[in-house]
mmCIF file of C-alpha atoms in Angstrom:
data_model
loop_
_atom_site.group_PDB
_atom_site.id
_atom_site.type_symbol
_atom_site.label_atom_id
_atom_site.label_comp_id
_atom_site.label_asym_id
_atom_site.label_seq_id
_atom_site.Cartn_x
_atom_site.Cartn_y
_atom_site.Cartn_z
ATOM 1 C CA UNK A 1 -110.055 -1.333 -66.087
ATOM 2 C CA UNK A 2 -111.407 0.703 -63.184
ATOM 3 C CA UNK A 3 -115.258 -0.571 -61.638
ATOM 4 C CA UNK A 4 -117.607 1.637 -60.299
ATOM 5 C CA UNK A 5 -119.741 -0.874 -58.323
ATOM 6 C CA UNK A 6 -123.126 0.687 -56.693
ATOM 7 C CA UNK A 7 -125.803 -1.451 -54.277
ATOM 8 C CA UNK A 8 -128.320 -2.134 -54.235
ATOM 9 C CA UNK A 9 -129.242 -2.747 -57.221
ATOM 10 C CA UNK A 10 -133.053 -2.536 -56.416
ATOM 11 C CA UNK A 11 -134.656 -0.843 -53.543
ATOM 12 C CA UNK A 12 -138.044 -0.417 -52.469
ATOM 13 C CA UNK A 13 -139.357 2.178 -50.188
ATOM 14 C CA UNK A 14 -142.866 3.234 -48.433
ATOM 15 C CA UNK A 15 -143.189 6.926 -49.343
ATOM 16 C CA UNK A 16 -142.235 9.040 -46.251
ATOM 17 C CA UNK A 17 -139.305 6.549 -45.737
ATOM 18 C CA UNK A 18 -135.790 7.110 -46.223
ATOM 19 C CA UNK A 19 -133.408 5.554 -48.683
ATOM 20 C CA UNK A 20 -129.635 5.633 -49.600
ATOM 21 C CA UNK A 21 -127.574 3.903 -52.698
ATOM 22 C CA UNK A 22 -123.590 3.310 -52.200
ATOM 23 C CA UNK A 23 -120.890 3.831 -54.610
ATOM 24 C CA UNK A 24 -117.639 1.797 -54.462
ATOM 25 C CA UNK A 25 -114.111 2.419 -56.826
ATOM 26 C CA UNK A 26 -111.638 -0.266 -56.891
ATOM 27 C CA UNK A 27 -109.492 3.142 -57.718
ATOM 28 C CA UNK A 28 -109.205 6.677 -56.268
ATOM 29 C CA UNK A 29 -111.499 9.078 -57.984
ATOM 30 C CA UNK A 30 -110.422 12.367 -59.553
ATOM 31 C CA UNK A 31 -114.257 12.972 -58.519
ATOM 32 C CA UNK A 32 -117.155 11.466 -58.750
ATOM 33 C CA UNK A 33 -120.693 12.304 -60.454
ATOM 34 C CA UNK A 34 -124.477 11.328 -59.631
ATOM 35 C CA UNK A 35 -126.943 11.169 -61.959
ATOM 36 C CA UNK A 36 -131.243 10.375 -61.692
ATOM 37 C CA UNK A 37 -132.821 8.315 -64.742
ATOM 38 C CA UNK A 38 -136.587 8.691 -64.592
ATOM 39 C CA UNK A 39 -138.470 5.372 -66.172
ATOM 40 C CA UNK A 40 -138.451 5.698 -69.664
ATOM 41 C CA UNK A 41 -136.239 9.117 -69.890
ATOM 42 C CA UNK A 42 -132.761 10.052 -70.013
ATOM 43 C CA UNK A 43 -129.906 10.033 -67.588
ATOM 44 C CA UNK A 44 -129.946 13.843 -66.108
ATOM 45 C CA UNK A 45 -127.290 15.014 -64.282
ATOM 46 C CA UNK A 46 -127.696 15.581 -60.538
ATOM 47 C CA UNK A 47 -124.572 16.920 -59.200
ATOM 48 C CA UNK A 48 -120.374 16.474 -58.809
ATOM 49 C CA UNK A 49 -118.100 16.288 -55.920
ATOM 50 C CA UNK A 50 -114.568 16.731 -56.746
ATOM 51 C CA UNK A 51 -113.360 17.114 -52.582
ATOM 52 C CA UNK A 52 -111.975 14.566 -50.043
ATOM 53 C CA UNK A 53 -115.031 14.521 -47.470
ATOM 54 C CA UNK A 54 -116.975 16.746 -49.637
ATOM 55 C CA UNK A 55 -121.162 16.887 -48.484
ATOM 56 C CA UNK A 56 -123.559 18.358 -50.721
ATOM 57 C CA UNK A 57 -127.471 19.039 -50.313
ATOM 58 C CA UNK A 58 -130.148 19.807 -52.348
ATOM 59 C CA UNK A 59 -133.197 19.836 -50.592
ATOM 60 C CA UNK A 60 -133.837 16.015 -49.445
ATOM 61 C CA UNK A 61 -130.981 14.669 -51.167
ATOM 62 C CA UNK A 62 -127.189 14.401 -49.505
ATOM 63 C CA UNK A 63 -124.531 13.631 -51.300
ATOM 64 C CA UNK A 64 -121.084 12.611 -49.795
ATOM 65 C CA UNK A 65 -117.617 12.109 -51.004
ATOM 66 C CA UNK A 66 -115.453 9.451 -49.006
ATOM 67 C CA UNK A 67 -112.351 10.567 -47.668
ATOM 68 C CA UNK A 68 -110.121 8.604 -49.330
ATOM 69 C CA UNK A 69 -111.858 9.160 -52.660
ATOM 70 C CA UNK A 70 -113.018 5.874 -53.301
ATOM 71 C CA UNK A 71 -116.318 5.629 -52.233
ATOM 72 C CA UNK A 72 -119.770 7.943 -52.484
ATOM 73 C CA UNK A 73 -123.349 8.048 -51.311
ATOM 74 C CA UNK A 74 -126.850 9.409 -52.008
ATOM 75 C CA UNK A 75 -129.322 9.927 -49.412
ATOM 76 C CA UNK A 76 -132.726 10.733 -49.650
ATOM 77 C CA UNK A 77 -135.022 11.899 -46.841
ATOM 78 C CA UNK A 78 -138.155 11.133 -46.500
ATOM 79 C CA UNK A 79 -138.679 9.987 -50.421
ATOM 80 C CA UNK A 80 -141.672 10.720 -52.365
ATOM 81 C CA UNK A 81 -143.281 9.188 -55.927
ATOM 82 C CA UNK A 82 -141.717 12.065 -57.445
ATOM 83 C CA UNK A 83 -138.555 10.615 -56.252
ATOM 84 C CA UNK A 84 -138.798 7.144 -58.576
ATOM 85 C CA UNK A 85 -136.045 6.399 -60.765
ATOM 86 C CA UNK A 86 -132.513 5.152 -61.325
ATOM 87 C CA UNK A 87 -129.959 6.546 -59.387
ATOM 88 C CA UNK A 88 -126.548 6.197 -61.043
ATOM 89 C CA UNK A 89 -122.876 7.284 -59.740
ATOM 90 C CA UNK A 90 -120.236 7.577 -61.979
ATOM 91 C CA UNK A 91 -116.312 8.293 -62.248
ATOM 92 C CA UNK A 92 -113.564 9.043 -64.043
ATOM 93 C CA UNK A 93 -110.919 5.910 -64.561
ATOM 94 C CA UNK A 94 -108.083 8.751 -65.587
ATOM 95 C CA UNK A 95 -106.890 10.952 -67.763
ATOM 96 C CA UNK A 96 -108.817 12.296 -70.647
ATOM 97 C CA UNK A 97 -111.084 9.849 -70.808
ATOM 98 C CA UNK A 98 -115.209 9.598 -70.614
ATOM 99 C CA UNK A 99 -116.700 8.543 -67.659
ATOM 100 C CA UNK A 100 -117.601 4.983 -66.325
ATOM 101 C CA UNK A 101 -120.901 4.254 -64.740
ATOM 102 C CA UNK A 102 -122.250 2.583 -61.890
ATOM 103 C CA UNK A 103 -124.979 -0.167 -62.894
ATOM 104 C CA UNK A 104 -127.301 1.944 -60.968
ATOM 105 C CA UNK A 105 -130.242 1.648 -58.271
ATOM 106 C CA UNK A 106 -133.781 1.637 -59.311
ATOM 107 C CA UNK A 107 -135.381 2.646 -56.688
ATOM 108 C CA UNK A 108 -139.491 2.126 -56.101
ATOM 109 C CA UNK A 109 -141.705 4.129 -54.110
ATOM 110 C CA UNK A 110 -144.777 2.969 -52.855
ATOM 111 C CA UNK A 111 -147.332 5.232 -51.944
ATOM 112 C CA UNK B 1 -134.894 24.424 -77.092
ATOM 113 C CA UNK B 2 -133.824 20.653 -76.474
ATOM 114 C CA UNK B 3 -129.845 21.021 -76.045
ATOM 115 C CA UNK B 4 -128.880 17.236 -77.128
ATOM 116 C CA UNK B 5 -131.208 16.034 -79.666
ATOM 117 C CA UNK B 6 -131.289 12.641 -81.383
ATOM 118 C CA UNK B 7 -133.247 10.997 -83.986
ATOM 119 C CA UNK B 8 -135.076 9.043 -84.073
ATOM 120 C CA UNK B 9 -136.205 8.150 -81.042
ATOM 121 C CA UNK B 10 -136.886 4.355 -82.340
ATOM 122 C CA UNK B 11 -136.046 2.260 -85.218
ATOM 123 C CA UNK B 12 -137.040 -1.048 -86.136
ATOM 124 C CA UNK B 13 -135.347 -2.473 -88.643
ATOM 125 C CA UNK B 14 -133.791 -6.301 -89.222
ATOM 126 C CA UNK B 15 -130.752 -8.221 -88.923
ATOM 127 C CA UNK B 16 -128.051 -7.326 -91.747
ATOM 128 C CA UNK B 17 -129.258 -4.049 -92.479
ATOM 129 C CA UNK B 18 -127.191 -0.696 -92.263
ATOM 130 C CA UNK B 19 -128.663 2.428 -89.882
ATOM 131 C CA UNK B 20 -127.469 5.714 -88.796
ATOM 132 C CA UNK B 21 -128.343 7.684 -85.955
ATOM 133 C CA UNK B 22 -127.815 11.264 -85.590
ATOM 134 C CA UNK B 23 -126.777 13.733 -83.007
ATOM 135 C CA UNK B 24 -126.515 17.297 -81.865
ATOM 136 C CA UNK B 25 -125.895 19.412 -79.581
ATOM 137 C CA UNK B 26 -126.824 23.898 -79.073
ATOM 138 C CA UNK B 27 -124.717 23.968 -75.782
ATOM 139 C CA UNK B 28 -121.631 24.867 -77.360
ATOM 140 C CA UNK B 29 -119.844 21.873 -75.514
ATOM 141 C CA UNK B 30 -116.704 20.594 -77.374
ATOM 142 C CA UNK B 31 -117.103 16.633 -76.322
ATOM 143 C CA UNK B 32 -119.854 14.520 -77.244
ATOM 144 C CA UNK B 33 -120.578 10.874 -76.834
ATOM 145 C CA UNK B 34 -122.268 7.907 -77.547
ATOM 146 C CA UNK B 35 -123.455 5.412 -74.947
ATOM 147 C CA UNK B 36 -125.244 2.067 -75.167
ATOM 148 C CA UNK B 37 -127.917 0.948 -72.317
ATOM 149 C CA UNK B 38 -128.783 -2.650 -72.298
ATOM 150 C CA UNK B 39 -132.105 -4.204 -70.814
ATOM 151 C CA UNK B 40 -130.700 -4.158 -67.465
ATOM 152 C CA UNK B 41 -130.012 -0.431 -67.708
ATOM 153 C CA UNK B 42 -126.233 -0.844 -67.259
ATOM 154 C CA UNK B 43 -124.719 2.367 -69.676
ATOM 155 C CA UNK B 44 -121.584 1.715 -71.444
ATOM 156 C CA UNK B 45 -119.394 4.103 -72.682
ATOM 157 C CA UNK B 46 -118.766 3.550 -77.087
ATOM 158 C CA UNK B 47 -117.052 6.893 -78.023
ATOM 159 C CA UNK B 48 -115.975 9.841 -77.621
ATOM 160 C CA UNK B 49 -115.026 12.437 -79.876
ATOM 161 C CA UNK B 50 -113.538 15.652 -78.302
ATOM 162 C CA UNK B 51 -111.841 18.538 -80.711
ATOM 163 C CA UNK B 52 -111.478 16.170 -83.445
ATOM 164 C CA UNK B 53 -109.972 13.399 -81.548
ATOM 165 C CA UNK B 54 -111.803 10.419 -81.570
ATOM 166 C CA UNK B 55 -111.615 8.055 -78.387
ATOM 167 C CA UNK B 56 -112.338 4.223 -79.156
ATOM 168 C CA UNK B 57 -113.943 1.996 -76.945
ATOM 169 C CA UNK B 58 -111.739 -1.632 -78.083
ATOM 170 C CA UNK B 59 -115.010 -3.574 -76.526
ATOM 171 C CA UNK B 60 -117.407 -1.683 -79.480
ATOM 172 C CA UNK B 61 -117.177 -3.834 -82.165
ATOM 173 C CA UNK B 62 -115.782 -2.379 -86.188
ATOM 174 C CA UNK B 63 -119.320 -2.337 -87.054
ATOM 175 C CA UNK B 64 -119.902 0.510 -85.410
ATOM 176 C CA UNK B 65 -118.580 3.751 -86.954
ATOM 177 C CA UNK B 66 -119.006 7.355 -85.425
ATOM 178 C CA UNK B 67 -118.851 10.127 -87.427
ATOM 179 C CA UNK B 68 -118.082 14.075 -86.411
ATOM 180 C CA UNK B 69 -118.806 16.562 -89.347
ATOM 181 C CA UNK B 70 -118.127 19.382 -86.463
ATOM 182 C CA UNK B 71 -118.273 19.730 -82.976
ATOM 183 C CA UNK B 72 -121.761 20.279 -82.482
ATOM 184 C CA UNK B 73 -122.792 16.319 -84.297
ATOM 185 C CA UNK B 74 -121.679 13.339 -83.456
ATOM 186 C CA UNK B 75 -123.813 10.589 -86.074
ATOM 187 C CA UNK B 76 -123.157 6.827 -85.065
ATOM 188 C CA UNK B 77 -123.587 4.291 -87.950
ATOM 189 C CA UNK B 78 -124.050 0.819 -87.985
ATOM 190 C CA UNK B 79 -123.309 -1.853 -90.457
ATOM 191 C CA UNK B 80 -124.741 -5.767 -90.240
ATOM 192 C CA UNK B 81 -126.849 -4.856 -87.405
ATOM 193 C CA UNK B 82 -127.250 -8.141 -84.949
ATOM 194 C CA UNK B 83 -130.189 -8.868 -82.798
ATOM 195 C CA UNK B 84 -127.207 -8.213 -79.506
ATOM 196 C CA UNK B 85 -127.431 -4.771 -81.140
ATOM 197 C CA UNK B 86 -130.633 -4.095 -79.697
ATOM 198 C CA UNK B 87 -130.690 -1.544 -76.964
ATOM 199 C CA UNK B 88 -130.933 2.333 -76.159
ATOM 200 C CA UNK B 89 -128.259 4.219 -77.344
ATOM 201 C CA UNK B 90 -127.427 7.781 -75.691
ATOM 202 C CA UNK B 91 -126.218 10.785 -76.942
ATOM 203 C CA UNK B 92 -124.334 13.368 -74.642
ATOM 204 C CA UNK B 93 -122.097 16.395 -74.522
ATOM 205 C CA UNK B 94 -120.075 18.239 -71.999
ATOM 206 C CA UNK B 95 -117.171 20.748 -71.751
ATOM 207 C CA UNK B 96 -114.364 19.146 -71.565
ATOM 208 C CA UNK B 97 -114.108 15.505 -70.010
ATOM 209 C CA UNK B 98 -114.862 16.634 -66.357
ATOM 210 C CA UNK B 99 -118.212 18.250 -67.098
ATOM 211 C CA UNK B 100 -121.790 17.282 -65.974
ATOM 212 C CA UNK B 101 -122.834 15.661 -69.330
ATOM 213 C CA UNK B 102 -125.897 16.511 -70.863
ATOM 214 C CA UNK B 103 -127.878 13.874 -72.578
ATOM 215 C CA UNK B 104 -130.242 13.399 -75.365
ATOM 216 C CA UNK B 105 -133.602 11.546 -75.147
ATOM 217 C CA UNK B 106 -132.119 8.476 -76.624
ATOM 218 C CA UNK B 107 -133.092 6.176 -79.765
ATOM 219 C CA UNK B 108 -134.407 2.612 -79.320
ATOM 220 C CA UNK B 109 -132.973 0.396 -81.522
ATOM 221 C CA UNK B 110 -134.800 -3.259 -82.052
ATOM 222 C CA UNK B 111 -133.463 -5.284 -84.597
ATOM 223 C CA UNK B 112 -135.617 -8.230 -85.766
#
């Protein structure tokens, strides 16, 4: 079945510093969805890009959609503690069917 | 007004026993879900029920049995629980398939 693989799987940042977690399909994506896990809560949905190319902000973060479909990234600048969590991505293998998620990047900020 | 709500929110309970946990939803969405996070946070689709049509994950073994009373609940029970069972399972919702999903606040299951 499809893979959504996502690295790193850990990453830890001074606050002020920037960080960015990659998202990989072994298939094309019909589009692809990010979502932000604090510790302890509940996956809560960030945003979807459904475009080849496709680049979307909110505030620090930047989110981008690989031309081909197949690959996505978050970016954010200059992170704060706020910012702590586990980042997933996650796609659709085809079809009707639910979506498949990344394994996620728990990223630390150190303040 | 939480808009996916589960309970409980943990549940100790031991090996060969039977549990239920229950789920719903106020957004009017018409697909809900059931997902299982393991102690390295990796989330793993079960089911998915959407109009009545129930979606089986093969990897979810038969002891694991959702049930839909309408399109608002989505209850998962579980028979024989194992100690592998252990874990945090997620509700969620959307419209449709392609939707942002919506999830609840999850139940933490330790079997003993």
């Amino acid at each position: 079945g499809q893979q959504v693989m996502q690295i790193p799987q850990y990453q830890h940042v001074q606050e002020g510093e920037d960080f960015t977690t990659y998202c990989n399909s072994s298939t094309t994506l019909s589009n692809i969805q990010w979502y932000k896990q604090r510790p302890g809560g509940h996956p809560v949905f960030l945003i979807q890009l459904v475009k080849s190319g496709e680049v979307k902000k909110q505030k620090r973060l930047t989110f981008q959609f690989g031309e081909a479909k197949k690959n996505s990234s978050l970016h954010i600048t200059a992170t704060q503690t706020t910012d702590v969590g586990t980042y997933f991505c996650a796609g659709f293998p085809s079809g009707n069917t639910p979506l498949v998620f990344g394994k996620g990047t728990r990223l630390s900020v150190i303040a | 007004d939480t808009a996916v709500s589960q309970t409980p929110k943990y549940l100790v309970t031991q090996m060969g026993n039977d549990k239920s946990i229950k789920c719903e939803q106020n957004l009017g969405h018409d697909t809900m879900y059931w997902y299982k996070q393991d102690s390295k946070k990796f989330l793993k689709i079960m089911f998915s029920y959407n109009n009545k049509e129930l979606i089986i994950n093969e990897t979810v073994p038969n002891r694991f049995s959702p049930k839909s009373p309408d399109k608002a609940h989505l209850n998962l029970h579980i028979n024989s629980l194992e100690l592998g069972d252990s874990a945090v399972y997620f509700c969620a919702s959307s419209q449709g398939f392609r939707g942002g999903y919506t999830f609840g606040s999850g139940t933490r299951l330790t079997v003993v």
